[in-house]
mmCIF file of C-alpha atoms in Angstrom:
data_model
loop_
_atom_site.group_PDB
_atom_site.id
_atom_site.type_symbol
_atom_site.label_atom_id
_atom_site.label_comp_id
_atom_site.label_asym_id
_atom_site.label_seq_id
_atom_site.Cartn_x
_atom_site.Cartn_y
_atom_site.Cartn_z
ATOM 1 C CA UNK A 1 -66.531 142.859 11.825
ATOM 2 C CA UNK A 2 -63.890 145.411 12.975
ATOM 3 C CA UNK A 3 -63.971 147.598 15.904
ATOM 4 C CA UNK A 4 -62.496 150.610 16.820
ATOM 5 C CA UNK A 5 -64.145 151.397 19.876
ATOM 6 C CA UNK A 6 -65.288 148.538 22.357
ATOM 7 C CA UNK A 7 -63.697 147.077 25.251
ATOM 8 C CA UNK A 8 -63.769 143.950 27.073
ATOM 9 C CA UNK A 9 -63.963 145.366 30.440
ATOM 10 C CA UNK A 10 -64.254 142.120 32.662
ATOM 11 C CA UNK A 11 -65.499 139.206 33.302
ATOM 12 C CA UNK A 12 -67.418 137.223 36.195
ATOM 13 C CA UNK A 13 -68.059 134.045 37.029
ATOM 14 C CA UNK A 14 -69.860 131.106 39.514
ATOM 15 C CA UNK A 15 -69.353 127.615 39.598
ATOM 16 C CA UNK A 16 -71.103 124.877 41.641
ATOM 17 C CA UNK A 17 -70.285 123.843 44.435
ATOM 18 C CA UNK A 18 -70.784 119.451 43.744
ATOM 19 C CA UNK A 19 -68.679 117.622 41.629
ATOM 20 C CA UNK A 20 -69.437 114.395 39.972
ATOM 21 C CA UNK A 21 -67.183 111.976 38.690
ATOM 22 C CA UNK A 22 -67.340 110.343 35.324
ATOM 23 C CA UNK A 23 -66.622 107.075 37.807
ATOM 24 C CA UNK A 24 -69.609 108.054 40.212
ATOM 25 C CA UNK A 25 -71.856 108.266 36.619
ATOM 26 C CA UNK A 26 -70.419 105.013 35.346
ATOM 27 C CA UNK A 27 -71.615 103.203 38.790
ATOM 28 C CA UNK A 28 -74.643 104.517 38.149
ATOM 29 C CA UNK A 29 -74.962 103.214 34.945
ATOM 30 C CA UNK A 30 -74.204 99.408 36.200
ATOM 31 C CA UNK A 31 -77.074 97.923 34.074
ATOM 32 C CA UNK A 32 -76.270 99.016 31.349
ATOM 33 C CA UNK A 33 -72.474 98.257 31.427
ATOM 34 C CA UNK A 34 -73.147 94.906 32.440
ATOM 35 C CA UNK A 35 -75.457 94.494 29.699
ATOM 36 C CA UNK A 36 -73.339 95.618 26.937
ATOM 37 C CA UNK A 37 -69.860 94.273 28.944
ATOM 38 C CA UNK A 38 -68.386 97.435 28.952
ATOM 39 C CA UNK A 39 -65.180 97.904 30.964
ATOM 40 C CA UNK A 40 -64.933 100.822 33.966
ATOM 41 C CA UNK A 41 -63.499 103.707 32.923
ATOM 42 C CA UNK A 42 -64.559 103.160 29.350
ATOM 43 C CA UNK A 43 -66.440 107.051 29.298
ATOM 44 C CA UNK A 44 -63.126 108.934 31.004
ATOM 45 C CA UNK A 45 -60.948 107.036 28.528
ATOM 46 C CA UNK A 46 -63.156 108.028 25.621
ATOM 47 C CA UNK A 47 -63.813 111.918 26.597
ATOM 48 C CA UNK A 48 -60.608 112.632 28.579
ATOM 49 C CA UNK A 49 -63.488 114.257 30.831
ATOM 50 C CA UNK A 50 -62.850 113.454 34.859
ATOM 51 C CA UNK A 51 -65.335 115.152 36.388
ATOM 52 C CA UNK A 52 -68.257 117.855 35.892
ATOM 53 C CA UNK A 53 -70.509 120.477 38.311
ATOM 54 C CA UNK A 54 -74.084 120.223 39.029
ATOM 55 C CA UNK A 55 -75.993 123.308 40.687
ATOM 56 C CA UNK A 56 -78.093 122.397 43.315
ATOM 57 C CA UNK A 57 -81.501 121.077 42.901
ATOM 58 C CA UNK A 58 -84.116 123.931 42.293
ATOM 59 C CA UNK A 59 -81.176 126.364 41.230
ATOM 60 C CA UNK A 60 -82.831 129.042 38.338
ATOM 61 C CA UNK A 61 -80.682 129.878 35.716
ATOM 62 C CA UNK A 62 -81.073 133.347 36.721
ATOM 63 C CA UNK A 63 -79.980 133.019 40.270
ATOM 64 C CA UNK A 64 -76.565 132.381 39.275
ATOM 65 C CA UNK A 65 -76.778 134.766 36.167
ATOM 66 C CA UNK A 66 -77.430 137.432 38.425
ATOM 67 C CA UNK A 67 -74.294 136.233 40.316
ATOM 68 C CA UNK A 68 -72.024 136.559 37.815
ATOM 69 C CA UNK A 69 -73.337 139.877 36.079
ATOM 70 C CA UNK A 70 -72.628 141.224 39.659
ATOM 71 C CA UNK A 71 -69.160 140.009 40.019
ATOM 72 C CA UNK A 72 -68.677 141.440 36.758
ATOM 73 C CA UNK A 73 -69.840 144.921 37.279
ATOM 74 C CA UNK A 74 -67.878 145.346 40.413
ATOM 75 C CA UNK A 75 -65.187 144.169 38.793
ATOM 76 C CA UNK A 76 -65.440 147.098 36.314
ATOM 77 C CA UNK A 77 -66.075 149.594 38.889
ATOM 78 C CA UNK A 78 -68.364 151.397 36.532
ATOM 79 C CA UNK A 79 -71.882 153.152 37.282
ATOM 80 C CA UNK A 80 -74.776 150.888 36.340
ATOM 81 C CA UNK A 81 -76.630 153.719 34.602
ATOM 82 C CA UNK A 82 -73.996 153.429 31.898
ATOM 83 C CA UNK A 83 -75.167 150.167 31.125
ATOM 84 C CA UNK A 84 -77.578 150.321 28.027
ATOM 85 C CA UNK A 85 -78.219 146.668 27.022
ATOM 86 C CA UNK A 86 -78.281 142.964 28.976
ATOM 87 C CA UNK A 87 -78.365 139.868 27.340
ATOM 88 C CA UNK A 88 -79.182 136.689 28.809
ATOM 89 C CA UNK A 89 -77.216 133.839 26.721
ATOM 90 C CA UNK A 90 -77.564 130.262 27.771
ATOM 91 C CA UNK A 91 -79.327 127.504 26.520
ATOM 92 C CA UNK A 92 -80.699 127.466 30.187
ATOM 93 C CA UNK A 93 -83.844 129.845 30.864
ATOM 94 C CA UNK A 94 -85.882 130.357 33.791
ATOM 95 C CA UNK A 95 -89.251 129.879 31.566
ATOM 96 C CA UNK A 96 -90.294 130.360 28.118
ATOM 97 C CA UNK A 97 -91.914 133.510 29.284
ATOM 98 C CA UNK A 98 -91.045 135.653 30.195
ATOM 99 C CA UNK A 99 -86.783 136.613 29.175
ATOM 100 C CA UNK A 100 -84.780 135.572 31.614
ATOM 101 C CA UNK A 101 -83.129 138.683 31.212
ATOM 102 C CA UNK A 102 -86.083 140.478 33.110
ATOM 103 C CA UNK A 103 -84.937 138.517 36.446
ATOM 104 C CA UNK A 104 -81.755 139.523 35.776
ATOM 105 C CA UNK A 105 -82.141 143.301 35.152
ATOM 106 C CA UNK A 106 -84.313 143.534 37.959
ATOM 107 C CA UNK A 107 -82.119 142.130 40.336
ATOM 108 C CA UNK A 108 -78.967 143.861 38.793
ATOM 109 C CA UNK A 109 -81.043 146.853 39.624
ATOM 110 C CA UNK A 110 -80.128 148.327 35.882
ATOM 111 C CA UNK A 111 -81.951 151.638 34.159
ATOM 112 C CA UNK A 112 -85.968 150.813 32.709
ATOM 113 C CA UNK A 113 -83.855 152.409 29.295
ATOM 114 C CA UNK A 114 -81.712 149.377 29.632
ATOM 115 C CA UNK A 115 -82.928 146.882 26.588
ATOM 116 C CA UNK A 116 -83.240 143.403 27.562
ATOM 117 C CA UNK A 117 -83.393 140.359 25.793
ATOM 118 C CA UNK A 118 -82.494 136.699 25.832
ATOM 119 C CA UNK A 119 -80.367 134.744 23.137
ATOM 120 C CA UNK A 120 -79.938 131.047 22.557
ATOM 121 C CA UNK A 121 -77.960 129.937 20.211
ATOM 122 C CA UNK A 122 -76.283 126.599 22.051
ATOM 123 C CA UNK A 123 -72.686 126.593 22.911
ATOM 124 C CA UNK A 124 -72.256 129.855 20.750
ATOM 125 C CA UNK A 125 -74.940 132.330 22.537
ATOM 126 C CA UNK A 126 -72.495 134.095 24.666
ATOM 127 C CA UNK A 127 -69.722 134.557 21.852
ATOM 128 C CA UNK A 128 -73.372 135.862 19.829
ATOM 129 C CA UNK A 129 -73.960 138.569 22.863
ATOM 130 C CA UNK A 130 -70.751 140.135 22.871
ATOM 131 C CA UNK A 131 -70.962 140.432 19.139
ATOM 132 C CA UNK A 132 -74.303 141.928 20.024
ATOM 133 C CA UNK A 133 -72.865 144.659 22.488
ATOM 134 C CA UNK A 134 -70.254 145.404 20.898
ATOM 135 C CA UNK A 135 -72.017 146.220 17.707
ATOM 136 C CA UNK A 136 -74.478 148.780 19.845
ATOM 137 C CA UNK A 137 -71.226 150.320 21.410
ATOM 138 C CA UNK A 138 -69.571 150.600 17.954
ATOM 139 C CA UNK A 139 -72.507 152.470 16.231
ATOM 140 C CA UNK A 140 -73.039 154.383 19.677
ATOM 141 C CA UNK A 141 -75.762 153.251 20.852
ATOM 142 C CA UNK A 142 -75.299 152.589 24.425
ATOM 143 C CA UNK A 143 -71.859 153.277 26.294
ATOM 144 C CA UNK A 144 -72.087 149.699 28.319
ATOM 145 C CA UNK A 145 -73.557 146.366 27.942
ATOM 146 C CA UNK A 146 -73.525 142.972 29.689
ATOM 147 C CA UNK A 147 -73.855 139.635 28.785
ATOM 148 C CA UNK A 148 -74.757 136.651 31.113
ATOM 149 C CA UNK A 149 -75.162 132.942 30.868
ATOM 150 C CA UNK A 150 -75.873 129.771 33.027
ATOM 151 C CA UNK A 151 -75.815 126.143 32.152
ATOM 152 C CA UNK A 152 -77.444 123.757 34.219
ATOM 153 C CA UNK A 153 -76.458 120.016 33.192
ATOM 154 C CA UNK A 154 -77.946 117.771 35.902
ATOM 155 C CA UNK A 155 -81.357 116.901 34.574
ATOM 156 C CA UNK A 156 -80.174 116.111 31.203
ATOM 157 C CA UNK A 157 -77.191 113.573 32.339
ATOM 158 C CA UNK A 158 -79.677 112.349 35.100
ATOM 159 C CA UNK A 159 -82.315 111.897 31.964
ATOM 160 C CA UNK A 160 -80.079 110.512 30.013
ATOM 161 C CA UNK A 161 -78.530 107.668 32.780
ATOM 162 C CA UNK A 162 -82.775 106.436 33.495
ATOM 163 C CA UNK A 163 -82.896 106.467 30.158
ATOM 164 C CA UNK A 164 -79.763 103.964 29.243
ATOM 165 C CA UNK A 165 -80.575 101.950 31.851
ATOM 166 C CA UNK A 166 -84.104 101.179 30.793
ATOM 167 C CA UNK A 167 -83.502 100.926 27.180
ATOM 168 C CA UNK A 168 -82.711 97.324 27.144
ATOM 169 C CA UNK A 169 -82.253 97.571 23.763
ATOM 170 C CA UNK A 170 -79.991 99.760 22.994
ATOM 171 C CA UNK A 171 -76.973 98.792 21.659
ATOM 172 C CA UNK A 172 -73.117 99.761 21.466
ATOM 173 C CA UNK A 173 -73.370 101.887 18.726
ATOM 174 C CA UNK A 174 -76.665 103.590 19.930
ATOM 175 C CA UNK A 175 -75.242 104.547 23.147
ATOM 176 C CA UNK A 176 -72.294 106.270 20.777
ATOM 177 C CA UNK A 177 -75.286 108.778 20.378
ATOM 178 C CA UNK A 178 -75.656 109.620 24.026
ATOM 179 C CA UNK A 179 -72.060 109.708 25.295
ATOM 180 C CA UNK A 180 -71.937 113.690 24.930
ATOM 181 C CA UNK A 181 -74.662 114.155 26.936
ATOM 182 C CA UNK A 182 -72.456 112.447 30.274
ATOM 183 C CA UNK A 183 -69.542 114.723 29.768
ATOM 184 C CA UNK A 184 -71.550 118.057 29.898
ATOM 185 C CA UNK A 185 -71.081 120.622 33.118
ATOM 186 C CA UNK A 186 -72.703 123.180 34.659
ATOM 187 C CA UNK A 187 -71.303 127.064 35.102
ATOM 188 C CA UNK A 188 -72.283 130.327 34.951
ATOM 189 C CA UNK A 189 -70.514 133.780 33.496
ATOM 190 C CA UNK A 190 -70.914 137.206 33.450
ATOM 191 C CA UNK A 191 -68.442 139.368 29.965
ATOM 192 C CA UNK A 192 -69.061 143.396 30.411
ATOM 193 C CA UNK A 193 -68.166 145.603 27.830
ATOM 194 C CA UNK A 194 -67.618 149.095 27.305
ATOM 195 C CA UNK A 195 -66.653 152.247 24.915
ATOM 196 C CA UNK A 196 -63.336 153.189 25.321
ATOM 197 C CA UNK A 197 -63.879 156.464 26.950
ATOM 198 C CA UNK A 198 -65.124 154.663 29.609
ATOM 199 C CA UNK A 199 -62.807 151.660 29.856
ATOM 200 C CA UNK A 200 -60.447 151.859 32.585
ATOM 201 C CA UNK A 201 -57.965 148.632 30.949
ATOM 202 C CA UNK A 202 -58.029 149.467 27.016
ATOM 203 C CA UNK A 203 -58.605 145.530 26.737
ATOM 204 C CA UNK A 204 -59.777 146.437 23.203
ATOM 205 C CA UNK A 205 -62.220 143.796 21.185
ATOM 206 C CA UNK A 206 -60.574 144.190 17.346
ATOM 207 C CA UNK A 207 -62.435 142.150 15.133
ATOM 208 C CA UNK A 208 -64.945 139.169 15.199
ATOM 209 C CA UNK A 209 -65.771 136.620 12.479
ATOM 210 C CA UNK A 210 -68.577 134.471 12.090
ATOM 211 C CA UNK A 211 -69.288 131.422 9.536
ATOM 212 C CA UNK A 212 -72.509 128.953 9.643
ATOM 213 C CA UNK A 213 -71.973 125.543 8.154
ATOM 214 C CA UNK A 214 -75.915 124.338 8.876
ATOM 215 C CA UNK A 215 -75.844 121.419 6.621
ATOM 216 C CA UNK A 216 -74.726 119.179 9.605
ATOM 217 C CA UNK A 217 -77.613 120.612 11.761
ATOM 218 C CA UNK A 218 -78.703 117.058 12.447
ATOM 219 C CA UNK A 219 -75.087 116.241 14.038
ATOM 220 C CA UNK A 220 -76.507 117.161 17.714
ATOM 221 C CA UNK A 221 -80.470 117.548 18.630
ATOM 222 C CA UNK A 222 -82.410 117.346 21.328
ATOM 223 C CA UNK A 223 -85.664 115.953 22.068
ATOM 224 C CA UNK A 224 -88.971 117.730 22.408
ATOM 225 C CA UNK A 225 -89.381 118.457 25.878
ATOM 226 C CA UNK A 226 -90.127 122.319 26.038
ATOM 227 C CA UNK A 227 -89.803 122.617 29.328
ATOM 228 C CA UNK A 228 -86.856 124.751 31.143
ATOM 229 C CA UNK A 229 -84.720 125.261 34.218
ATOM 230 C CA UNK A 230 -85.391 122.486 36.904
ATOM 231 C CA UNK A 231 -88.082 121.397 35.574
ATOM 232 C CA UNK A 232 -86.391 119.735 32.131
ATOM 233 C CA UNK A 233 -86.161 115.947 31.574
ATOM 234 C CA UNK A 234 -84.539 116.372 28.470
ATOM 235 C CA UNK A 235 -82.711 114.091 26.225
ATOM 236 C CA UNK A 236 -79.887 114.777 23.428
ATOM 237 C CA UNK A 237 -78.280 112.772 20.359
ATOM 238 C CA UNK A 238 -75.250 113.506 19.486
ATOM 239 C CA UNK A 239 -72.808 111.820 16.790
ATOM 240 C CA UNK A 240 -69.633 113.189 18.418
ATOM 241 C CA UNK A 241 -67.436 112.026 16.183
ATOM 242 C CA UNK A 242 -69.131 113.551 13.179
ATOM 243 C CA UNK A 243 -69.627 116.670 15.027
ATOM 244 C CA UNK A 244 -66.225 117.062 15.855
ATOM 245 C CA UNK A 245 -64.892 116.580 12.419
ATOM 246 C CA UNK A 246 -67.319 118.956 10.740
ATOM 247 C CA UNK A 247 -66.671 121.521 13.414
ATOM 248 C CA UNK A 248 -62.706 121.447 13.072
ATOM 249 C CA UNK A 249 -63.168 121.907 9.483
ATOM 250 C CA UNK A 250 -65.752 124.808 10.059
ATOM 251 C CA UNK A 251 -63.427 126.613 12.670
ATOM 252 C CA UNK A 252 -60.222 126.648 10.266
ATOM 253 C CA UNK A 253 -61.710 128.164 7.294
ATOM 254 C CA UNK A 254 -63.439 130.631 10.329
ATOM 255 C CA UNK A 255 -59.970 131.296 11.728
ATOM 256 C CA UNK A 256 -58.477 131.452 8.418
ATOM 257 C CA UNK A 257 -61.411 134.051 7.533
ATOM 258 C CA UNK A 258 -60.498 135.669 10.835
ATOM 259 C CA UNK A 259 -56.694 136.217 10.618
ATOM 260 C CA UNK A 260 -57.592 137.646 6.931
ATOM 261 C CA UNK A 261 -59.485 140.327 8.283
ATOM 262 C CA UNK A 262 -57.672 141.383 10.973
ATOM 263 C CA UNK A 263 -54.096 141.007 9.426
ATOM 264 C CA UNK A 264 -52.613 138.840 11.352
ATOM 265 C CA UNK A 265 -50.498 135.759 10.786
ATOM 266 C CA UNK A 266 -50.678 132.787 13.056
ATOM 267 C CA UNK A 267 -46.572 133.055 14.033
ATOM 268 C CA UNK A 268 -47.883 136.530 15.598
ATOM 269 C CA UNK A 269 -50.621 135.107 18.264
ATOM 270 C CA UNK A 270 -48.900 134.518 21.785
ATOM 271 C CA UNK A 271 -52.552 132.731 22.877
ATOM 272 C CA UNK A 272 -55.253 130.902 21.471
ATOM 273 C CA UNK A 273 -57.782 128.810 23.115
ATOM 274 C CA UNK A 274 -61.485 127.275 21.834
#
C-alpha cells in the first residue's frame, strides 16, 4: 500500500499517573512463590520489565481516549470540521454497545458527517486505524481522520495474581502461560492524519505492509469473560516464548515485504523501532 497523499500530522498521548513494580507484584504473589520456591526477582529477570501504569479505578477507556484525541488535535492546529473519520482502537472499550467511538466523537465535539467506528484487533488495532485513514484520505474521501486508543491493564494482572495464588496446583511450567499477563501496562494515544494540502509538517506516510500468519492463533488467548472496561476480570494464556519466535519470523518476511515495496534497503533507514 503506497501513498502519495497522507500525512502523519501528530500525535497525543496520556499516561497514568501509578506505577507498579514488578517487585510490588512479586510480593503480592508470596503464595505462590513460596509454593513453587521461586527466587525474588525471578519475573524482572525473565521480562527485563521494571515497572508498568495502572489508570485509576473506575477510569473508562474513553475518558482518556478523549484525552489524547484532544492533545492531538491541538497539536495539529487544524479545524475539527476537517475531520471526516474517528476510530477507536484498543482492545479496551467502554461497553459492547454501543462504539466507544460515540463517547469519543461526542466529547471531541466532531461533525454528525464524521464516521465513527471502533476496531480491535489486539496489539495491532491502532497500526490497523491509520491504515484505515489513510486509505479514506488517499482515495479522497475525507481530508482528516483520527485514531485513538486506551489500554487498561489492572484488572487483568490483578485477575491473574488471585488467580495464581489460589491455583494450588499449578505448576512451574503452567505459570510459564501466565507470565505475559504481569508485564502488561496501561496508556493511552491519540495519531491524526491529514491530506497534504492541509498538513502543515509534510510528515508524509509512504507505504504500509501487512502479512497474517494465523496458524499460531492459539499462541495467546484469553478467557471468556465478555465483559469490558472496569468491569473485566479477565484472564490470558500466553506461550511467550512460542509467540515471540513465530512473531520475529512473521515481522522479517513483513519487513522484507516492506522494504520491497517501497525501495528501500536496510543500510538507508536512520530509525527503526517495533
Amino acid at each position: 500500500m503506497r501513498y502519495k497523499n497522507v500525512c502523519i500530522e501528530s500525535l497525543g498521548y496520556t499516561l497514568p499517573d501509578e506505577v507498579v513494580t514488578t517487585a510490588e507484584i512479586e510480593r503480592r504473589l508470596e503464595p505462590l512463590y513460596t509454593r513453587l520456591r521461586l527466587p525474588e526477582g525471578r519475573l524482572e529477570l525473565m521480562t527485563g520489565i521494571r515497572e508498568r501504569r495502572f489508570w485509576q479505578p473506575g477510569t473508562l477507556p474513553s475518558d482518556k481516549s478523549i484525552e489524547s484525541g484532544e492533545k492531538a488535535i491541538r497539536a495539529a492546529g487544524i479545524d475539527r470540521a476537517h475531520i471526516g473519520a474517528l476510530i477507536h482502537a484498543s482492545v479496551c472499550r467502554d461497553h459492547l454497545e454501543p462504539a466507544t467511538a460515540c463517547r469519543v466523537h461526542h466529547a471531541l465535539e466532531l461533525l454528525p458527517e464524521c464516521m465513527i467506528y471502533d476496531v480491535s484487533n489486539a496489539c495491532l488495532g491502532v497500526l490497523n486505524g491509520i491504515v484505515q485513514i489513510a486509505n479514506m484520505i488517499e482515495l479522497g474521501q475525507i481530508r482528516a481522520g483520527l485514531v485513538v486508543g486506551t489500554e487498561g491493564s489492572r484488572q487483568l494482572v490483578e485477575t491473574t495474581i488471585n488467580a495464581l495464588n489460589r491455583d494450588t496446583t499449578l505448576t512451574r511450567q503452567q505459570l510459564k502461560l501466565a507470565v505475559a499477563s504481569l508485564t502488561i501496562g496501561s496508556a493511552s494515544c491519540g495519531v491524526l492524519l491529514t491530506d497534504r494540502e492541509l498538513s502543515q509538517t509534510d510528515n508524509r506516510l509512504l507505504v504500509a505492509t501487512a502479512r497474517a500468519n494465523t496458524a499460531h492463533h492459539r499462541l495467546c488467548h484469553s478467557g471468556h469473560d465478555e465483559a469490558v472496561a472496569d468491569g473485566m476480570q479477565p484472564l490470558m494464556t500466553t506461550d511467550s516464548e512460542r509467540l515471540m519466535q513465530e512473531g520475529i519470523a512473521t515481522g522479517v518476511d513483513t519487513f522484507t515485504a516492506f522494504l520491497a515495496e517501497c525501495g528501500w534497503s536496510p543500510a538507508s533507514l536512520e530509525r527503526t523501532f517495533c
